[in-house]
Coordinates of C-alpha atoms in Angstrom, one line a residue:
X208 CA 16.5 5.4 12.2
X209 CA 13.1 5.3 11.1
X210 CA 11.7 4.6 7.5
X211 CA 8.9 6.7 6.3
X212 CA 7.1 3.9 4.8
X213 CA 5.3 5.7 1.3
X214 CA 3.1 2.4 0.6
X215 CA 1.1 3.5 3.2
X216 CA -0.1 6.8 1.4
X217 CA 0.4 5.0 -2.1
X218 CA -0.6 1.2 -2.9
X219 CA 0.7 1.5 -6.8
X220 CA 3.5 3.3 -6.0
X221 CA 6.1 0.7 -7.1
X222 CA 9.5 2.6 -7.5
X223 CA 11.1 5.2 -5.4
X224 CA 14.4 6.6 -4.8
X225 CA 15.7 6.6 -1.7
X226 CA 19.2 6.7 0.9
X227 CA 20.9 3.7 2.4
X228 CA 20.8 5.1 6.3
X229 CA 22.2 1.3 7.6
X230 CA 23.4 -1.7 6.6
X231 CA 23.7 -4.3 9.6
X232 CA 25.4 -7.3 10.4
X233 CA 22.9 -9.8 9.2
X234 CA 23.2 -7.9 5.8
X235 CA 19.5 -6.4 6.1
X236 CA 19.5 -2.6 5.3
X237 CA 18.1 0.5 6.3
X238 CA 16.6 3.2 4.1
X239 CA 14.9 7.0 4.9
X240 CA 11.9 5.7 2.9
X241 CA 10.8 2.7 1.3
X242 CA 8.1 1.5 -0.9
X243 CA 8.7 -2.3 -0.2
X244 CA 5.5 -3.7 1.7
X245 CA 7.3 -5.0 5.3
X246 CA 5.3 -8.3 6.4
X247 CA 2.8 -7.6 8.3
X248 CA -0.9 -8.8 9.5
X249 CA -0.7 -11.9 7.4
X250 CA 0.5 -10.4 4.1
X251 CA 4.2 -11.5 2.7
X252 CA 6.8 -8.8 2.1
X253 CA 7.7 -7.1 -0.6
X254 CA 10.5 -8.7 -3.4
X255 CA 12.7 -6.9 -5.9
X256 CA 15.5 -5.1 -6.7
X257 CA 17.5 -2.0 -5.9
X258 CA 19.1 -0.6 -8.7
X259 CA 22.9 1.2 -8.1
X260 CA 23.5 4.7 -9.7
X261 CA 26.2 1.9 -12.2
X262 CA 23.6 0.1 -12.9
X263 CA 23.9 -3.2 -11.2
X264 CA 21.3 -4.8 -9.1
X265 CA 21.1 -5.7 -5.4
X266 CA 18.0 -8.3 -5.3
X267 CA 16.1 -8.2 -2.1
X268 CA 14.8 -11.4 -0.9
X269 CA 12.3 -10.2 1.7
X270 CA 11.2 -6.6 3.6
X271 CA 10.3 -7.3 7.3
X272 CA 9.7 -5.1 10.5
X273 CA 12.9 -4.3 13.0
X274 CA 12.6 -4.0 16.5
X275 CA 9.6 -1.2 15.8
X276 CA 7.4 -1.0 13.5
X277 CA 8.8 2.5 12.0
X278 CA 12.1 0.2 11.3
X279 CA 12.0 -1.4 7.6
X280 CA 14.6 -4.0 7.0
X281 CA 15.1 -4.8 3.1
X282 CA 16.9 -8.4 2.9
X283 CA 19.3 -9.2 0.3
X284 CA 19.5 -12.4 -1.5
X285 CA 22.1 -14.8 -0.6
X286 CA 25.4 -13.5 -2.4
X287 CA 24.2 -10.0 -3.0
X288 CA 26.9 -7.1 -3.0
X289 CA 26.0 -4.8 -0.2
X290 CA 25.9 -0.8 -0.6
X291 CA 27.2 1.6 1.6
X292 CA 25.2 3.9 3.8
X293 CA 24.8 7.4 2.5
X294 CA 24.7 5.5 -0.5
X295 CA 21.5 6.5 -2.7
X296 CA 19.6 4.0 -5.0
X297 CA 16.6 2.8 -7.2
X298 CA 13.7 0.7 -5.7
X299 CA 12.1 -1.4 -7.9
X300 CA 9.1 -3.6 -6.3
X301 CA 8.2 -6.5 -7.9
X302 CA 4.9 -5.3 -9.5
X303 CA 3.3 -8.3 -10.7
X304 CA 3.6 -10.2 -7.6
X305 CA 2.9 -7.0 -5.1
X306 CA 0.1 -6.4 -7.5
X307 CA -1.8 -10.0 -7.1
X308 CA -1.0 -9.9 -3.4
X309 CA -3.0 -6.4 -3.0
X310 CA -6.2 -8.1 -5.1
X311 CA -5.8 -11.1 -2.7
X312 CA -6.0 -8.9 0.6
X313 CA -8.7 -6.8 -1.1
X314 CA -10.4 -10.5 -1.3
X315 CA -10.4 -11.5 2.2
X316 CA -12.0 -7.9 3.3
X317 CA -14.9 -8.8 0.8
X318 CA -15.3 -12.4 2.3
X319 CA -15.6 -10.2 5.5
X320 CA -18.8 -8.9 4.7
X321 CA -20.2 -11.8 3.1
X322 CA -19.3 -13.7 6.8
X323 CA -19.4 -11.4 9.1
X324 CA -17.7 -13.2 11.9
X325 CA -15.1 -12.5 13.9
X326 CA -11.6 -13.5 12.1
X327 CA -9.7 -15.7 13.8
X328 CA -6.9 -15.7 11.6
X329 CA -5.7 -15.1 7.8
X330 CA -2.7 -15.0 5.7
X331 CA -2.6 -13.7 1.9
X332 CA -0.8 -15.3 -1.0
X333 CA -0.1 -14.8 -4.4
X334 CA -2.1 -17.7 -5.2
X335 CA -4.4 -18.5 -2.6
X336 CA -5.7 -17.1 0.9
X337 CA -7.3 -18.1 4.0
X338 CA -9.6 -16.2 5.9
X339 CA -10.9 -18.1 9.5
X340 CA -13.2 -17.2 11.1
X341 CA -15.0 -17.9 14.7
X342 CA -18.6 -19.4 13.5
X343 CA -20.6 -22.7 13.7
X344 CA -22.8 -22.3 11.1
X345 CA -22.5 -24.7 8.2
X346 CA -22.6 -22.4 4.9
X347 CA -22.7 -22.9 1.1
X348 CA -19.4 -22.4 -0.4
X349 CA -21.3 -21.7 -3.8
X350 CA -23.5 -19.2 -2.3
X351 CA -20.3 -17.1 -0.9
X352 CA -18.6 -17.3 -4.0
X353 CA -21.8 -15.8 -5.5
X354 CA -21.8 -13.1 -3.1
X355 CA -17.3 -12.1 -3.7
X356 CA -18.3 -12.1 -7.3
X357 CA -20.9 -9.7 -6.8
X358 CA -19.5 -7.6 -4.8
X359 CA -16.4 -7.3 -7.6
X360 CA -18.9 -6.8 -9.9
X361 CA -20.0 -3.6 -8.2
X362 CA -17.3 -2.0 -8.7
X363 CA -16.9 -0.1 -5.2
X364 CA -14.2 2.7 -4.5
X365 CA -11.6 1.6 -1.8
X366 CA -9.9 3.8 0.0
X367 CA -8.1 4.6 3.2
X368 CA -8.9 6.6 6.0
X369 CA -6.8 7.6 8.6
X370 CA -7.8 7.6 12.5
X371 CA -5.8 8.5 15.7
X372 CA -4.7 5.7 18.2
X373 CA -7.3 7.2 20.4
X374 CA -10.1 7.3 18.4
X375 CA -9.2 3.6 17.4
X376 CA -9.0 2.7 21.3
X377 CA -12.4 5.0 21.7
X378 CA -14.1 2.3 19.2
X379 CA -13.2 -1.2 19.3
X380 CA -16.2 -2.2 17.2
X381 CA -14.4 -1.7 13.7
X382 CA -11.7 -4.4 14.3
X383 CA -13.0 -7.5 13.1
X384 CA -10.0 -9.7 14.3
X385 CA -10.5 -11.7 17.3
X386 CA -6.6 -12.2 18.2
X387 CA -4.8 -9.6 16.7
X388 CA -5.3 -6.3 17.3
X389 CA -3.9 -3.6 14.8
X390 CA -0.9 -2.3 15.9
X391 CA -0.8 1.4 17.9
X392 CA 2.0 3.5 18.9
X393 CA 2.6 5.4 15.7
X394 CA 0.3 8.4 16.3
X395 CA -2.5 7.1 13.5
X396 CA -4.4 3.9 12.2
X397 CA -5.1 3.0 8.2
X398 CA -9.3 2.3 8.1
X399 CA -9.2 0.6 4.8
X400 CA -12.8 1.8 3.1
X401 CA -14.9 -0.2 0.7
X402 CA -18.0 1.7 -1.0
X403 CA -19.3 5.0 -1.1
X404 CA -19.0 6.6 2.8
X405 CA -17.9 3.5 3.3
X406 CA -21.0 1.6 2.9
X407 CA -19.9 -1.6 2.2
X408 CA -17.0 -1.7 4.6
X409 CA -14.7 0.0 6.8
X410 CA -11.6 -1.6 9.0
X411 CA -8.0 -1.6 10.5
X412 CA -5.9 -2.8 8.2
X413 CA -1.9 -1.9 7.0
X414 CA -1.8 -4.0 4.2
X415 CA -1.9 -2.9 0.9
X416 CA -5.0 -3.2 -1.6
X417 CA -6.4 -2.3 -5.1
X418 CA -8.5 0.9 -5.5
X419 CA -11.6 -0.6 -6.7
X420 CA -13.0 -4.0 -6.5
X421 CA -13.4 -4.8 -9.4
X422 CA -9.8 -5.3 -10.3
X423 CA -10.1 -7.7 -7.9
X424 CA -10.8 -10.2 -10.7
X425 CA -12.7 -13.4 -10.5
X426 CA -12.0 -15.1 -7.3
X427 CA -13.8 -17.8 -5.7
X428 CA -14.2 -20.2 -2.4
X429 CA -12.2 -23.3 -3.1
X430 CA -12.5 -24.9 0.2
X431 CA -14.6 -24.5 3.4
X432 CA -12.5 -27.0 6.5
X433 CA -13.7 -27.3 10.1
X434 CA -10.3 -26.4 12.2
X435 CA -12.1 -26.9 15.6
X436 CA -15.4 -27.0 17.0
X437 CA -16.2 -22.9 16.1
X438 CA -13.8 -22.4 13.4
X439 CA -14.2 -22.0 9.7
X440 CA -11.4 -22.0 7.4
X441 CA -12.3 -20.2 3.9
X442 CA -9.4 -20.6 1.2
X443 CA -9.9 -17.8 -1.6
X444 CA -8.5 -18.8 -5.1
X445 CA -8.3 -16.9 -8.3
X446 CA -10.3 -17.7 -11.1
X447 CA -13.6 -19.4 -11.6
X448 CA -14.8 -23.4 -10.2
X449 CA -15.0 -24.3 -13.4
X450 CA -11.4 -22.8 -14.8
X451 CA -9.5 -24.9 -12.4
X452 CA -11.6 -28.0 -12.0

């Protein structure tokens, strides 16, 4: 049965209740909605809880994609007591980790613009990120970091747009990954907007980010590696150089 996913209409929407529609034999369940984060397009799952109407607590270990991408399977730790479906219960996201992740993927759109590059690959973490991209050019981590930080600074709305499969199909231009294309087949595509009319940026993206850059926070390029003759590697920290020198 499909999950109406609400993160995607709501990035800080961090409880929900909602109906256990399965629970199946590898102990992942099945809800009618959700607002756990499923991995997807390099960004981790959500973690938490789900709170019973007695009060106990089923933690959740992971939230991945079934066999379709309208299918949201919430994991249970390792000795977790299992509901019941019909059953209805309490989400609880784990906000302070969901909540770094969504500055970090905000992050890696920003390096975006500063290299604007085809992207080659990426994955977000709580603490660190890479972005890699398809270029040759040697480029001055320094001078990229300046760039992020400015950007931040700025302060630029973010927002999300929404765009038919079609009219994704009908422009090709907007995706900036080289390998993965975003995923079609659900009727509509999430343009994740940066700046006013989307001045400073506008792509396909399902993850989940902050509504204005600067909550971002100070981030910074810790590393710059050569993986292969025209590939970059770009690994985003938080904080300053000099903080965690």
């Amino acid at each position: 049965m499909p999950t109406t996913a609400l993160y995607r209409d709501d990035f800080y929407l961090s409880t929900c209740e909602a109906v256990v529609t399965a629970v199946n034999e590898d102990g992942s369940i099945e809800f009618d909605r959700t607002c756990f984060y499923a991995t997807s397009g390099g960004q981790p799952g959500d973690t938490g809880f789900l709170e019973r109407a007695d009060g106990s607590r089923i933690t959740l270990d992971v939230t991945r994609h079934g066999a379709t991408k309208d299918i949201i399977l919430h994991m249970p730790a390792e000795g977790q007591d299992l509901p019941t479906a019909g059953e209805t219960i309490v989400m609880h996201v784990d906000w302070p980790r969901r909540y770094k992740l969504m500055r970090m993927h905000t992050a890696c759109h920003l390096l975006s613009v500063v290299c604007p590059f085809p992207i080659t690959g990426a994955s977000v973490g709580e603490d660190e990120s890479r972005v890699d991209f398809d270029m040759t050019e040697t480029i001055d981590r320094d001078a990229v970091t300046k760039e992020l930080m400015r950007l931040v600074s700025e302060n630029h709305p973010i927002f999300v747009q929404w765009i038919t499969d079609d009219e994704l199909v009908a422009n090709p231009g907007i995706v900036k990954s080289k390998n993965v294309r975003p995923p079609v087949g659900m009727g509509r595509v999430s343009l994740v907007c940066i700046g006013e009319d989307s001045a400073v940026d506008s792509q396909p993206c399902g993850g989940t980010h902050v509504s204005e850059t600067q909550e971002v926070g100070a981030i910074h390029i810790a590393k710059i590696e050569k993986k292969g003759k025209e590939n970059r590697r770009f690994r985003i920290r938080f904080g300053t150089p000099d903080a965690l020198a």
